[in-house]
Coordinates of C-alpha atoms in Angstrom, one line a residue:
X8 CA -0.1 -0.3 0.2
X9 CA 1.2 3.6 -0.8
X10 CA 2.4 5.8 2.3
X11 CA 2.2 9.0 1.2
X12 CA 4.0 11.9 3.0
X13 CA 2.8 15.6 2.8
X14 CA 5.6 17.0 0.3
X15 CA 8.6 19.5 2.0
X16 CA 8.7 23.0 1.2
X17 CA 11.8 23.4 -1.2
X18 CA 14.0 24.8 1.6
X19 CA 13.6 21.7 3.1
X20 CA 15.2 19.5 0.3
X21 CA 19.0 18.0 0.6
X22 CA 21.2 20.0 -2.0
X23 CA 22.3 16.6 -3.3
X24 CA 18.7 16.0 -4.3
X25 CA 19.0 19.6 -6.4
X26 CA 20.5 20.9 -9.4
X27 CA 23.4 23.5 -9.6
X28 CA 21.9 26.7 -11.1
X29 CA 25.3 28.4 -10.5
X30 CA 27.2 27.5 -13.9
X31 CA 24.7 29.3 -15.4
X32 CA 25.3 32.4 -13.5
X33 CA 27.0 32.5 -10.3
X34 CA 24.2 34.3 -8.4
X35 CA 21.1 36.8 -8.7
X36 CA 23.5 39.6 -8.9
X37 CA 25.7 37.7 -12.1
X38 CA 22.1 37.5 -13.3
X39 CA 21.3 41.1 -12.8
X40 CA 24.4 42.3 -14.6
X41 CA 23.1 39.8 -17.2
X42 CA 20.0 41.9 -18.1
X43 CA 21.3 45.0 -17.9
X44 CA 24.0 44.2 -20.5
X45 CA 21.7 42.3 -22.7
X46 CA 19.3 45.4 -22.3
X47 CA 22.4 48.5 -23.3
X48 CA 23.7 46.2 -25.8
X49 CA 20.1 45.6 -27.7
X50 CA 19.8 49.5 -27.9
X51 CA 23.3 49.7 -29.6
X52 CA 22.6 46.9 -32.0
X53 CA 19.3 48.8 -33.0
X54 CA 20.9 51.3 -33.4
X55 CA 23.4 49.8 -35.2
X56 CA 21.3 47.6 -37.3
X57 CA 17.4 48.5 -37.6
X58 CA 16.9 50.4 -41.3
X59 CA 20.1 49.6 -42.7
X60 CA 20.4 46.2 -42.8
X61 CA 16.8 46.2 -45.4
X62 CA 19.2 48.3 -47.4
X63 CA 22.3 46.7 -46.9
X64 CA 23.7 45.0 -50.5
X65 CA 27.1 43.9 -48.4
X66 CA 27.4 40.4 -47.3
X67 CA 29.8 41.1 -44.8
X68 CA 27.3 43.9 -43.1
X69 CA 24.6 41.2 -43.5
X70 CA 26.6 38.3 -41.7
X71 CA 27.9 40.7 -39.0
X72 CA 24.4 41.8 -38.0
X73 CA 23.8 37.8 -37.7
X74 CA 26.5 37.4 -35.3
X75 CA 25.6 40.1 -33.3
X76 CA 22.6 38.8 -32.9
X77 CA 23.1 35.2 -32.0
X78 CA 25.5 37.0 -29.4
X79 CA 22.7 38.6 -27.8
X80 CA 20.2 35.8 -28.4
X81 CA 22.7 33.7 -26.5
X82 CA 22.6 36.2 -23.8
X83 CA 18.7 36.0 -23.7
X84 CA 19.2 31.9 -23.1
X85 CA 21.3 32.1 -20.4
X86 CA 18.9 35.0 -18.5
X87 CA 16.0 33.1 -18.9
X88 CA 17.0 29.6 -18.7
X89 CA 18.3 30.8 -15.1
X90 CA 14.9 32.2 -13.9
X91 CA 12.8 29.6 -15.8
X92 CA 14.3 26.9 -13.8
X93 CA 14.9 28.4 -10.6
X94 CA 11.0 29.5 -10.7
X95 CA 10.2 25.9 -11.7
X96 CA 11.2 24.1 -8.7
X97 CA 9.4 26.5 -6.5
X98 CA 6.3 28.1 -8.1
X99 CA 4.9 29.3 -5.0
X100 CA 7.9 31.4 -4.1
X101 CA 6.4 34.8 -5.1
X102 CA 10.0 36.1 -5.2
X103 CA 11.1 33.7 -8.2
X104 CA 7.6 34.3 -9.7
X105 CA 8.3 38.0 -9.6
X106 CA 11.8 37.6 -10.8
X107 CA 10.2 34.4 -13.3
X108 CA 8.2 37.8 -14.7
X109 CA 10.5 40.3 -14.5
X110 CA 12.5 38.1 -17.0
X111 CA 9.7 37.5 -19.5
X112 CA 8.9 41.1 -19.7
X113 CA 12.5 41.6 -20.2
X114 CA 12.7 38.1 -22.9
X115 CA 9.5 40.4 -24.4
X116 CA 11.4 43.6 -24.8
X117 CA 14.2 42.0 -26.1
X118 CA 12.6 40.1 -28.6
X119 CA 10.7 42.9 -29.4
X120 CA 13.6 45.5 -30.4
X121 CA 15.5 42.7 -32.6
X122 CA 12.1 41.2 -34.3
X123 CA 13.2 43.9 -37.0
X124 CA 16.1 41.3 -38.3
X125 CA 14.5 38.2 -39.7
X126 CA 11.6 41.3 -41.0
X127 CA 14.8 43.2 -42.4
X128 CA 16.3 39.9 -43.8
X129 CA 13.1 39.3 -45.9
X130 CA 13.2 42.2 -47.7
X131 CA 16.9 41.8 -49.1
X132 CA 17.1 40.6 -52.5
X133 CA 17.4 36.5 -52.7
X134 CA 20.2 36.8 -54.8
X135 CA 22.0 39.0 -51.5
X136 CA 21.9 36.7 -49.2
X137 CA 22.6 33.6 -51.2
X138 CA 25.6 35.5 -51.6
X139 CA 25.9 35.5 -47.5
X140 CA 25.8 31.7 -47.8
X141 CA 28.1 31.3 -49.7
X142 CA 30.3 32.9 -47.6
X143 CA 29.6 31.6 -44.6
X144 CA 30.2 28.1 -42.9
X145 CA 28.1 28.9 -39.9
X146 CA 24.4 30.3 -40.6
X147 CA 23.4 28.4 -44.1
X148 CA 21.0 26.8 -42.9
X149 CA 19.3 29.6 -40.9
X150 CA 19.2 31.6 -43.7
X151 CA 18.4 29.2 -45.8
X152 CA 15.0 29.0 -43.9
X153 CA 14.6 32.7 -43.8
X154 CA 14.6 32.7 -47.1
X155 CA 11.5 29.7 -46.6
X156 CA 10.1 32.1 -44.1
X157 CA 9.5 34.7 -45.9
X158 CA 6.1 34.1 -47.6
X159 CA 5.2 34.1 -44.0
X160 CA 6.0 37.4 -42.5
X161 CA 4.2 39.9 -41.9
X162 CA 5.2 43.9 -41.7
X163 CA 8.4 44.7 -39.8
X164 CA 5.9 46.4 -37.5
X165 CA 3.4 44.1 -37.2
X166 CA 6.3 41.2 -36.0
X167 CA 7.7 44.2 -33.7
X168 CA 4.2 44.6 -31.7
X169 CA 3.9 40.6 -32.0
X170 CA 7.2 39.9 -30.7
X171 CA 6.4 42.6 -27.8
X172 CA 3.2 41.0 -26.8
X173 CA 4.4 37.7 -26.3
X174 CA 4.0 37.5 -22.9
X175 CA 0.2 38.7 -23.1
X176 CA 0.0 36.1 -25.7
X177 CA 1.7 33.5 -24.0
X178 CA -0.7 34.0 -20.9
X179 CA -2.5 31.1 -21.9
X180 CA 0.0 28.4 -21.1
X181 CA 1.5 30.6 -17.9
X182 CA -2.3 30.9 -16.3
X183 CA -2.4 26.8 -16.9
X184 CA 0.7 26.1 -15.2
X185 CA 0.0 28.7 -12.5
X186 CA -3.6 26.9 -11.9
X187 CA -1.7 23.9 -11.5
X188 CA 0.9 24.7 -9.2
X189 CA -0.2 27.1 -7.3
X190 CA -4.0 27.1 -7.3
X191 CA -5.1 23.9 -7.6
X192 CA -5.6 22.3 -3.7
X193 CA -6.5 18.5 -3.2
X194 CA -8.7 17.1 -0.7
X195 CA -7.5 13.8 1.4
X196 CA -9.0 10.4 0.6
X197 CA -10.4 7.6 2.7
X198 CA -9.8 4.3 2.1
X199 CA -11.0 1.9 5.1
X200 CA -10.6 4.7 7.2
X201 CA -7.1 5.6 6.4
X202 CA -6.4 8.9 4.9
X203 CA -4.5 9.8 2.2
X204 CA -3.1 13.3 1.1
X205 CA -3.5 14.1 -2.6
X206 CA -1.5 16.2 -4.7
X207 CA -0.8 16.6 -8.3
X208 CA 2.7 15.3 -8.1
X209 CA 1.1 12.3 -5.8
X210 CA -1.1 11.1 -7.9
X211 CA 0.4 11.2 -11.4
X212 CA 3.8 9.6 -9.6
X213 CA 2.5 7.3 -6.8
X214 CA -1.4 6.7 -6.7
X215 CA -2.1 6.2 -9.9
X216 CA 0.4 3.4 -9.9
X217 CA -0.4 1.9 -6.6
X218 CA -1.3 -1.8 -6.2
X219 CA -4.3 -1.6 -4.6
X220 CA -7.2 -1.3 -6.4
X221 CA -9.3 1.1 -4.3
X222 CA -6.3 3.4 -4.0
X223 CA -6.1 3.9 -7.5
X224 CA -10.1 4.3 -8.0
X225 CA -10.4 6.5 -5.5
X226 CA -7.1 8.6 -5.5
X227 CA -8.6 8.9 -9.4
X228 CA -12.1 10.2 -8.5
X229 CA -10.6 12.6 -5.6
X230 CA -8.4 13.6 -8.3
X231 CA -11.0 14.3 -11.2
X232 CA -13.5 16.1 -8.5
X233 CA -10.4 18.6 -8.2
X234 CA -9.9 19.0 -12.0
X235 CA -13.7 19.4 -12.0
X236 CA -13.5 22.6 -10.2
X237 CA -11.2 24.1 -13.0
X238 CA -13.3 22.9 -16.2
X239 CA -14.5 26.1 -17.5
X240 CA -11.6 28.3 -16.8
X241 CA -8.8 25.4 -18.8
X242 CA -11.2 24.8 -22.0
X243 CA -11.0 28.5 -21.8
X244 CA -7.8 29.1 -21.7
X245 CA -6.9 26.1 -24.6
X246 CA -9.8 27.3 -26.5
X247 CA -8.3 31.1 -26.6
X248 CA -4.7 29.4 -26.8
X249 CA -6.0 27.0 -30.1
X250 CA -7.8 30.4 -31.3
X251 CA -4.8 32.3 -31.2
X252 CA -2.8 30.3 -33.3
X253 CA -5.7 29.9 -35.9
X254 CA -6.0 33.4 -36.3
X255 CA -2.1 33.8 -36.6
X256 CA -1.5 31.6 -38.7
X257 CA -4.0 32.7 -41.2
X258 CA -2.8 36.2 -40.7
X259 CA 0.4 34.5 -42.1
X260 CA -0.7 32.9 -44.7
X261 CA -1.5 29.8 -43.3
X262 CA -4.6 27.5 -44.4
X263 CA -4.8 26.7 -40.1
X264 CA -3.1 26.4 -37.0
X265 CA -1.8 22.5 -38.4
X266 CA -0.7 23.4 -41.2
X267 CA 1.4 26.1 -39.4
X268 CA 2.9 23.7 -36.5
X269 CA 3.6 21.1 -39.5
X270 CA 5.6 23.7 -41.0
X271 CA 7.8 24.7 -38.3
X272 CA 7.7 20.7 -37.4
X273 CA 9.6 20.6 -41.1
X274 CA 6.9 17.9 -41.5
X275 CA 3.7 16.9 -43.5
X276 CA -0.3 16.5 -43.2
X277 CA 0.5 12.9 -44.6
X278 CA 2.8 12.1 -41.9
X279 CA 0.6 14.0 -39.0
X280 CA -2.5 11.9 -39.9
X281 CA -0.9 8.6 -40.4
X282 CA 0.7 8.6 -37.5
X283 CA -2.2 9.0 -35.9
X284 CA -4.6 7.4 -37.7
X285 CA -2.3 4.3 -37.6
X286 CA -2.2 3.7 -34.2
X287 CA -5.4 4.6 -33.5
X288 CA -6.6 1.7 -35.4
X289 CA -3.6 -0.7 -35.7
X290 CA -2.3 -0.4 -31.8
X291 CA -5.4 -0.6 -29.9
X292 CA -6.2 -4.2 -30.4
X293 CA -2.6 -5.0 -29.1
X294 CA -3.2 -2.4 -25.9
X295 CA -6.5 -3.7 -25.2
X296 CA -4.7 -7.2 -24.4
X297 CA -2.5 -5.3 -22.5
X298 CA -5.5 -3.6 -20.6
X299 CA -6.7 -7.7 -20.0
X300 CA -3.2 -8.9 -19.1
X301 CA -3.2 -6.2 -16.3
X302 CA -7.0 -7.1 -15.4
X303 CA -5.8 -11.4 -15.3
X304 CA -3.0 -11.2 -13.6
X305 CA -4.5 -8.7 -10.4
X306 CA -7.1 -10.7 -10.7
X307 CA -9.7 -7.9 -11.0
X308 CA -13.9 -8.6 -11.9
X309 CA -13.9 -4.9 -14.2
X310 CA -10.9 -3.6 -15.3
X311 CA -11.1 0.7 -15.3
X312 CA -9.6 3.2 -17.0
X313 CA -8.1 4.0 -13.4
X314 CA -6.3 0.8 -13.7
X315 CA -4.9 0.7 -16.6
X316 CA -1.0 2.5 -14.9
X317 CA -1.2 -0.7 -12.7
X318 CA 2.1 -2.2 -12.5
X319 CA 1.9 -6.1 -14.0
X320 CA 3.9 -6.7 -10.9
X321 CA 4.3 -4.0 -8.1
X322 CA 5.6 -6.7 -5.5
X323 CA 8.3 -7.6 -8.0
X324 CA 9.7 -3.6 -8.6
X325 CA 12.9 -2.8 -7.2
X326 CA 13.3 0.1 -5.4
X327 CA 15.5 2.5 -6.9
X328 CA 17.5 4.9 -5.3
X329 CA 19.4 8.1 -6.9
X330 CA 22.7 6.1 -6.3
X331 CA 21.6 3.0 -7.9
X332 CA 20.0 5.1 -10.7
X333 CA 23.7 5.8 -11.6
X334 CA 24.5 2.2 -11.7
X335 CA 21.3 1.2 -14.3
X336 CA 22.2 4.2 -16.6
X337 CA 25.4 3.3 -16.4
X338 CA 24.9 0.0 -17.2
X339 CA 22.7 0.8 -19.6
X340 CA 25.1 3.4 -21.8
X341 CA 28.2 1.2 -22.3
X342 CA 26.6 -0.2 -24.9
X343 CA 27.0 3.4 -27.0
X344 CA 30.8 3.2 -26.5
X345 CA 33.0 5.2 -23.4
X346 CA 33.0 8.6 -24.4
X347 CA 29.1 8.8 -25.1
X348 CA 28.4 6.8 -21.4
X349 CA 31.0 9.2 -19.9
X350 CA 29.3 12.4 -21.3
X351 CA 26.2 11.2 -19.4
X352 CA 27.6 10.1 -16.2
X353 CA 28.5 13.6 -16.3
X354 CA 25.0 14.6 -14.8
X355 CA 25.6 13.3 -11.9
X356 CA 28.5 15.1 -10.0
X357 CA 27.9 18.3 -11.9
X358 CA 24.1 18.2 -10.6
X359 CA 22.3 18.6 -14.1
X360 CA 19.2 17.3 -12.4
X361 CA 16.9 18.2 -9.9
X362 CA 15.5 14.7 -8.0
X363 CA 13.9 16.3 -5.8
X364 CA 9.7 16.0 -4.6
X365 CA 8.7 19.8 -3.0
X366 CA 5.7 21.2 -2.8
X367 CA 5.2 23.7 -5.2
X368 CA 7.7 22.1 -7.8
X369 CA 6.1 21.6 -11.4
X370 CA 4.9 18.4 -12.4
X371 CA 6.6 15.7 -14.6
X372 CA 9.9 16.0 -16.0
X373 CA 11.9 17.7 -18.6
X374 CA 15.3 18.4 -20.1
X375 CA 16.2 22.2 -20.7
X376 CA 19.3 22.7 -23.1
X377 CA 21.5 25.8 -21.8
X378 CA 24.1 26.6 -24.9
X379 CA 27.4 27.0 -23.1
X380 CA 26.7 25.5 -20.3
X381 CA 25.3 22.0 -20.2
X382 CA 21.2 20.9 -20.1
X383 CA 19.8 20.7 -17.0
X384 CA 17.2 17.9 -15.9
X385 CA 14.0 18.5 -13.8
X386 CA 12.2 14.8 -12.1
X387 CA 10.0 14.6 -9.3
X388 CA 11.8 11.0 -8.1
X389 CA 9.3 8.5 -6.5
X390 CA 12.4 6.0 -5.7
X391 CA 11.0 3.1 -8.1
X392 CA 12.6 1.5 -10.9
X393 CA 10.2 3.1 -13.5
X394 CA 11.5 6.4 -12.5
X395 CA 14.8 5.5 -13.5
X396 CA 13.3 5.0 -17.3
X397 CA 12.3 8.9 -16.7
X398 CA 15.4 9.4 -16.7
X399 CA 16.9 7.6 -19.4
X400 CA 14.6 9.3 -21.4
X401 CA 15.4 13.0 -19.9
X402 CA 19.1 12.6 -20.4
X403 CA 18.5 11.0 -24.1
X404 CA 17.5 14.7 -24.9
X405 CA 20.4 16.0 -22.9
X406 CA 22.8 14.0 -25.7
X407 CA 20.8 15.3 -28.0
X408 CA 21.3 18.8 -26.8
X409 CA 24.8 18.4 -26.1
X410 CA 25.6 17.0 -29.7
X411 CA 23.8 19.5 -31.6
X412 CA 25.7 22.2 -29.6
X413 CA 29.1 21.0 -30.1
X414 CA 28.1 20.6 -34.4
X415 CA 26.1 24.2 -34.6
X416 CA 25.5 27.6 -34.0
X417 CA 22.9 28.5 -31.1
X418 CA 20.8 30.1 -34.1
X419 CA 21.0 26.2 -35.7
X420 CA 20.7 24.0 -33.5
X421 CA 17.1 22.5 -32.9
X422 CA 16.0 18.8 -34.6
X423 CA 13.1 19.1 -36.4
X424 CA 10.3 18.5 -33.6
X425 CA 8.6 15.5 -34.9
X426 CA 12.0 13.9 -33.8
X427 CA 12.8 15.6 -30.5
X428 CA 11.8 12.5 -28.6
X429 CA 13.6 9.9 -30.9
X430 CA 17.1 10.7 -28.7
X431 CA 15.1 10.3 -24.9
X432 CA 12.6 7.1 -26.3
X433 CA 16.0 5.3 -27.6
X434 CA 17.6 5.9 -24.3
X435 CA 14.5 4.0 -22.7
X436 CA 14.7 1.2 -25.1
X437 CA 18.7 0.7 -24.7
X438 CA 17.9 0.6 -20.3
X439 CA 15.5 -2.5 -21.1
X440 CA 17.9 -3.8 -23.3
X441 CA 20.5 -3.5 -20.6
X442 CA 18.1 -4.8 -17.8
X443 CA 17.3 -8.0 -20.0
X444 CA 20.6 -8.9 -20.4
X445 CA 21.5 -8.7 -16.5
X446 CA 19.0 -11.0 -15.4
X447 CA 17.4 -14.3 -17.5
X448 CA 14.5 -15.3 -14.1
X449 CA 11.3 -15.0 -16.3
X450 CA 9.7 -12.8 -13.1
X451 CA 12.1 -10.6 -13.7
X452 CA 11.6 -10.7 -17.3
X453 CA 8.3 -10.2 -17.2
X454 CA 8.4 -7.1 -15.1
X455 CA 11.3 -5.3 -18.0
X456 CA 9.0 -6.1 -20.8
X457 CA 5.8 -4.9 -18.5
X458 CA 8.4 -1.6 -17.4
X459 CA 8.9 -1.1 -21.0
X460 CA 5.1 -1.2 -22.6
X461 CA 4.0 0.5 -19.6
X462 CA 6.0 3.6 -19.4
X463 CA 7.9 4.0 -22.7
X464 CA 5.1 2.7 -24.9
X465 CA 2.1 3.7 -23.1
X466 CA 3.1 7.2 -22.3
X467 CA 4.8 8.1 -25.5
X468 CA 2.4 6.1 -27.9
X469 CA -1.1 5.5 -26.1
X470 CA -1.1 8.5 -23.6
X471 CA 0.3 11.0 -25.7
X472 CA -1.2 9.6 -28.8
X473 CA -4.7 10.3 -27.3
X474 CA -4.0 13.8 -26.5
X475 CA -2.5 14.2 -30.5
X476 CA -6.0 12.8 -31.8
X477 CA -7.9 14.7 -29.1
X478 CA -6.0 18.1 -30.2
X479 CA -5.9 17.0 -33.9
X480 CA -10.1 17.2 -34.1
X481 CA -10.4 20.1 -31.4
X482 CA -7.8 22.3 -34.0
X483 CA -9.9 20.7 -36.9
X484 CA -13.6 21.9 -35.7
X485 CA -12.0 25.0 -34.8
X486 CA -10.5 25.8 -38.6
X487 CA -14.1 25.3 -39.3
X488 CA -15.3 28.0 -37.2
X489 CA -17.3 25.6 -34.6
X490 CA -17.9 27.3 -31.3
X491 CA -16.6 25.1 -28.6
X492 CA -17.4 24.2 -25.0
X493 CA -15.8 23.1 -21.8
X494 CA -18.4 20.0 -22.3
X495 CA -17.3 19.6 -26.2
X496 CA -13.7 19.2 -25.3
X497 CA -14.4 16.5 -22.6
X498 CA -16.8 14.8 -25.5
X499 CA -14.1 14.9 -27.8
X500 CA -11.4 13.3 -25.7
X501 CA -14.3 10.8 -24.7
X502 CA -14.6 9.8 -27.9
X503 CA -11.1 9.2 -28.6
X504 CA -10.9 7.1 -25.2
X505 CA -13.5 5.2 -26.1
X506 CA -12.4 4.2 -29.8
X507 CA -9.0 3.1 -28.7
X508 CA -10.3 1.0 -25.5
X509 CA -13.2 -0.8 -26.8
X510 CA -14.7 -2.6 -24.6
X511 CA -11.7 -4.2 -22.5
X512 CA -11.9 -0.8 -20.2
X513 CA -14.3 0.9 -18.6
X514 CA -14.2 4.3 -18.7
X515 CA -14.6 5.8 -15.4
X516 CA -16.4 8.9 -14.6
X517 CA -13.2 12.0 -14.6
X518 CA -11.4 10.7 -18.0
X519 CA -13.0 12.8 -20.5
X520 CA -11.1 15.0 -18.6
X521 CA -7.6 13.5 -19.3
X522 CA -6.9 16.7 -21.7
X523 CA -6.5 19.5 -18.9
X524 CA -3.4 17.6 -17.6
X525 CA -0.8 18.1 -20.6
X526 CA 0.8 21.4 -20.4
X527 CA 2.4 20.4 -24.2
X528 CA -0.8 22.0 -25.8
X529 CA 0.2 24.8 -25.3
X530 CA 3.5 24.4 -27.8
X531 CA 2.5 23.2 -31.2
X532 CA 1.4 20.2 -32.1
X533 CA 3.5 18.7 -29.2
X534 CA 1.5 15.7 -27.8
X535 CA 1.4 13.5 -31.3
X536 CA 5.5 13.9 -32.0
X537 CA 6.2 11.4 -29.2
X538 CA 4.6 8.6 -30.9
X539 CA 6.2 9.8 -34.1
X540 CA 9.6 10.3 -32.1
X541 CA 8.9 6.8 -30.7
X542 CA 8.5 5.1 -34.6
X543 CA 12.1 6.1 -35.1
X544 CA 13.9 5.1 -32.4
X545 CA 12.3 1.6 -31.9
X546 CA 13.2 1.2 -35.4
X547 CA 17.0 2.0 -34.9
X548 CA 16.6 -0.2 -31.8
X549 CA 15.7 -3.4 -33.9
X550 CA 18.6 -2.2 -36.1
X551 CA 21.1 -2.5 -33.8
X552 CA 20.4 -6.7 -34.0
X553 CA 21.9 -6.3 -37.4
X554 CA 25.0 -4.3 -37.1
X555 CA 24.9 -2.2 -34.1
X556 CA 28.6 -1.1 -34.6
X557 CA 26.9 0.7 -37.9
X558 CA 24.3 2.1 -36.2
X559 CA 25.8 3.3 -33.5
X560 CA 27.5 5.6 -36.1
X561 CA 25.0 6.5 -37.8
X562 CA 23.1 7.5 -34.5
X563 CA 26.2 9.9 -33.9
X564 CA 25.3 11.7 -37.2
X565 CA 21.7 11.8 -36.7
X566 CA 22.1 13.4 -33.2
X567 CA 24.8 15.8 -34.5
X568 CA 22.9 17.4 -37.1
X569 CA 20.4 20.1 -35.8
X570 CA 17.5 21.3 -37.7
X571 CA 18.8 21.6 -41.7
X572 CA 17.0 18.4 -42.8
X573 CA 13.5 17.3 -43.3
X574 CA 12.0 15.0 -40.8
X575 CA 12.3 12.5 -43.9
X576 CA 15.8 13.2 -44.6
X577 CA 16.7 13.0 -41.1
X578 CA 15.3 10.0 -40.7
X579 CA 17.1 8.3 -43.5
X580 CA 20.4 9.0 -41.3
X581 CA 19.9 6.0 -39.3
X582 CA 17.9 4.2 -42.5
X583 CA 14.4 4.9 -41.4
X584 CA 12.0 5.3 -44.1
X585 CA 9.0 7.4 -43.3
X586 CA 8.0 8.2 -46.8
X587 CA 6.7 4.4 -46.1
X588 CA 4.0 2.7 -43.0
X589 CA 6.4 0.1 -42.3
X590 CA 8.2 1.9 -39.6
X591 CA 5.2 2.6 -37.8
X592 CA 4.1 -1.1 -38.5
X593 CA 7.3 -2.5 -36.9
X594 CA 7.1 -0.9 -34.2
X595 CA 3.3 -1.9 -33.8
X596 CA 4.7 -5.8 -34.3
X597 CA 7.1 -5.3 -31.6
X598 CA 4.6 -3.8 -29.1
X599 CA 2.5 -7.0 -29.9
X600 CA 5.6 -9.2 -29.8
X601 CA 6.5 -7.8 -26.0
X602 CA 2.7 -8.4 -25.2
X603 CA 3.0 -12.4 -26.6
X604 CA 5.9 -12.6 -24.2
X605 CA 4.1 -11.2 -21.5
X606 CA 1.1 -13.5 -21.5
X607 CA 3.5 -16.4 -22.5
X608 CA 5.5 -15.4 -19.6
X609 CA 2.5 -14.6 -17.2
X610 CA 1.6 -18.6 -18.0
X611 CA 4.7 -19.9 -16.4
X612 CA 4.7 -18.2 -13.5
X613 CA 1.6 -18.2 -12.5

């Protein structure tokens, strides 16, 4: 039975469970000095280049403007990283909140005052831009992207206004996070006369996985009842965000927000629809079998939505201290070579990772890239081996960040969004590989396979897939000028859940509000890309059986590339052909085979 204590406040957390932001700035004084430096240098930059850049025919002058802008951009990234990361660990801290707001306003001012760079580059004759491209080895892809972006830019004045308004335009996401971290208060729930403290983190990291069905179901019910209180405001925030994106996309010349988001992903509607439709139809039967296996193993009379995250063998799952996590990660990364291994393991002594659970901390986990320093990883460490999967996942992002930074300029560093989760999910599969090599016991093997399905594939190819299907439906309805309400959002999400789970799962009251639990909706079409990236990483993982040495080299090249290539071109580096349905079906077959093995192992164990 889960024993959850009230979370400590941030200052009570042991320092060795926190990250060290001093690698970005020594202290807040240094941050303030950098803020002043950015303001002053931005003023000089604007005076030097605004109005002159668009009239210039001098390739050296244009190149110098880009280099000077990049230096300012680099400073801005560091300022934003320090303030936002600090705030993310204690969002109830008024001082950190004010500092974060101050930085957001500073950055809005910075981007407003430098927005003319894109607008004026768009006004320069293409031939002159081509001359600049020939002259430099650093900004070729950046400038080629600017040539492609020309047709979607608004006037210089309009772009400056939009940049200045970014704090207001980003308000829906900020309010969503504020409500989630600061305003939502969850009541205790009772099981057999025993009270259990409830919070966002406690539910999502602990109770949802509890082996006791009463705890799972009652915590879900209490959790959902609290979400219900914020139902309408969350709907207004989401619909406001999606409507804003639709309007801005059309103003820029796109058909709708979907087309605009796919353009930034270097992807297309065919890949997008294929990803969602095939998994909704062909992965669903396998996951229904997985749900029935959970029901059978645990002897449940009914299989509920609140039971879907139940581990197949919770009594077998080892606890995982932070120290033991280092060993698990080290073992898994050895396969990729010593240099790769050492790069990953530097994250522990250099304190890239914030492990602690505390009041006011952002939920879930993420990895933030800070060029010139190192990545930072936020976790909410539950002390279970399943959490090692999350750590491996975020370390995959960290590795991609490091490889890209070493081989690309700051303005050219981002991997296509469609593929952004492939390094992270590949790490999870490498962890699975390592664990299976360590022990051949049937129960351990079932535990590892069920962890892979229940963590890697359920989270990325089911949870995020259903979110992606929901977002596609809502985007399309807004594009068709439909007026939607909070209840409509519930109905859309419920319909997709019913389609995916069929009669295998009883959909508990509150399941329809699962859309309220995801912040990725405020970051373009992020949710569906998890399953898209997992297709690529699964194909890479399966190819390791044929020629691991060659594929590891290809993988390093894949990570180094950054963002110049299209989704299809970049996937080809590791031999994944996204022009066909084959990689998708390879992943579905792999999931099906893994569930077959789990069913067979369960017969042996029982």
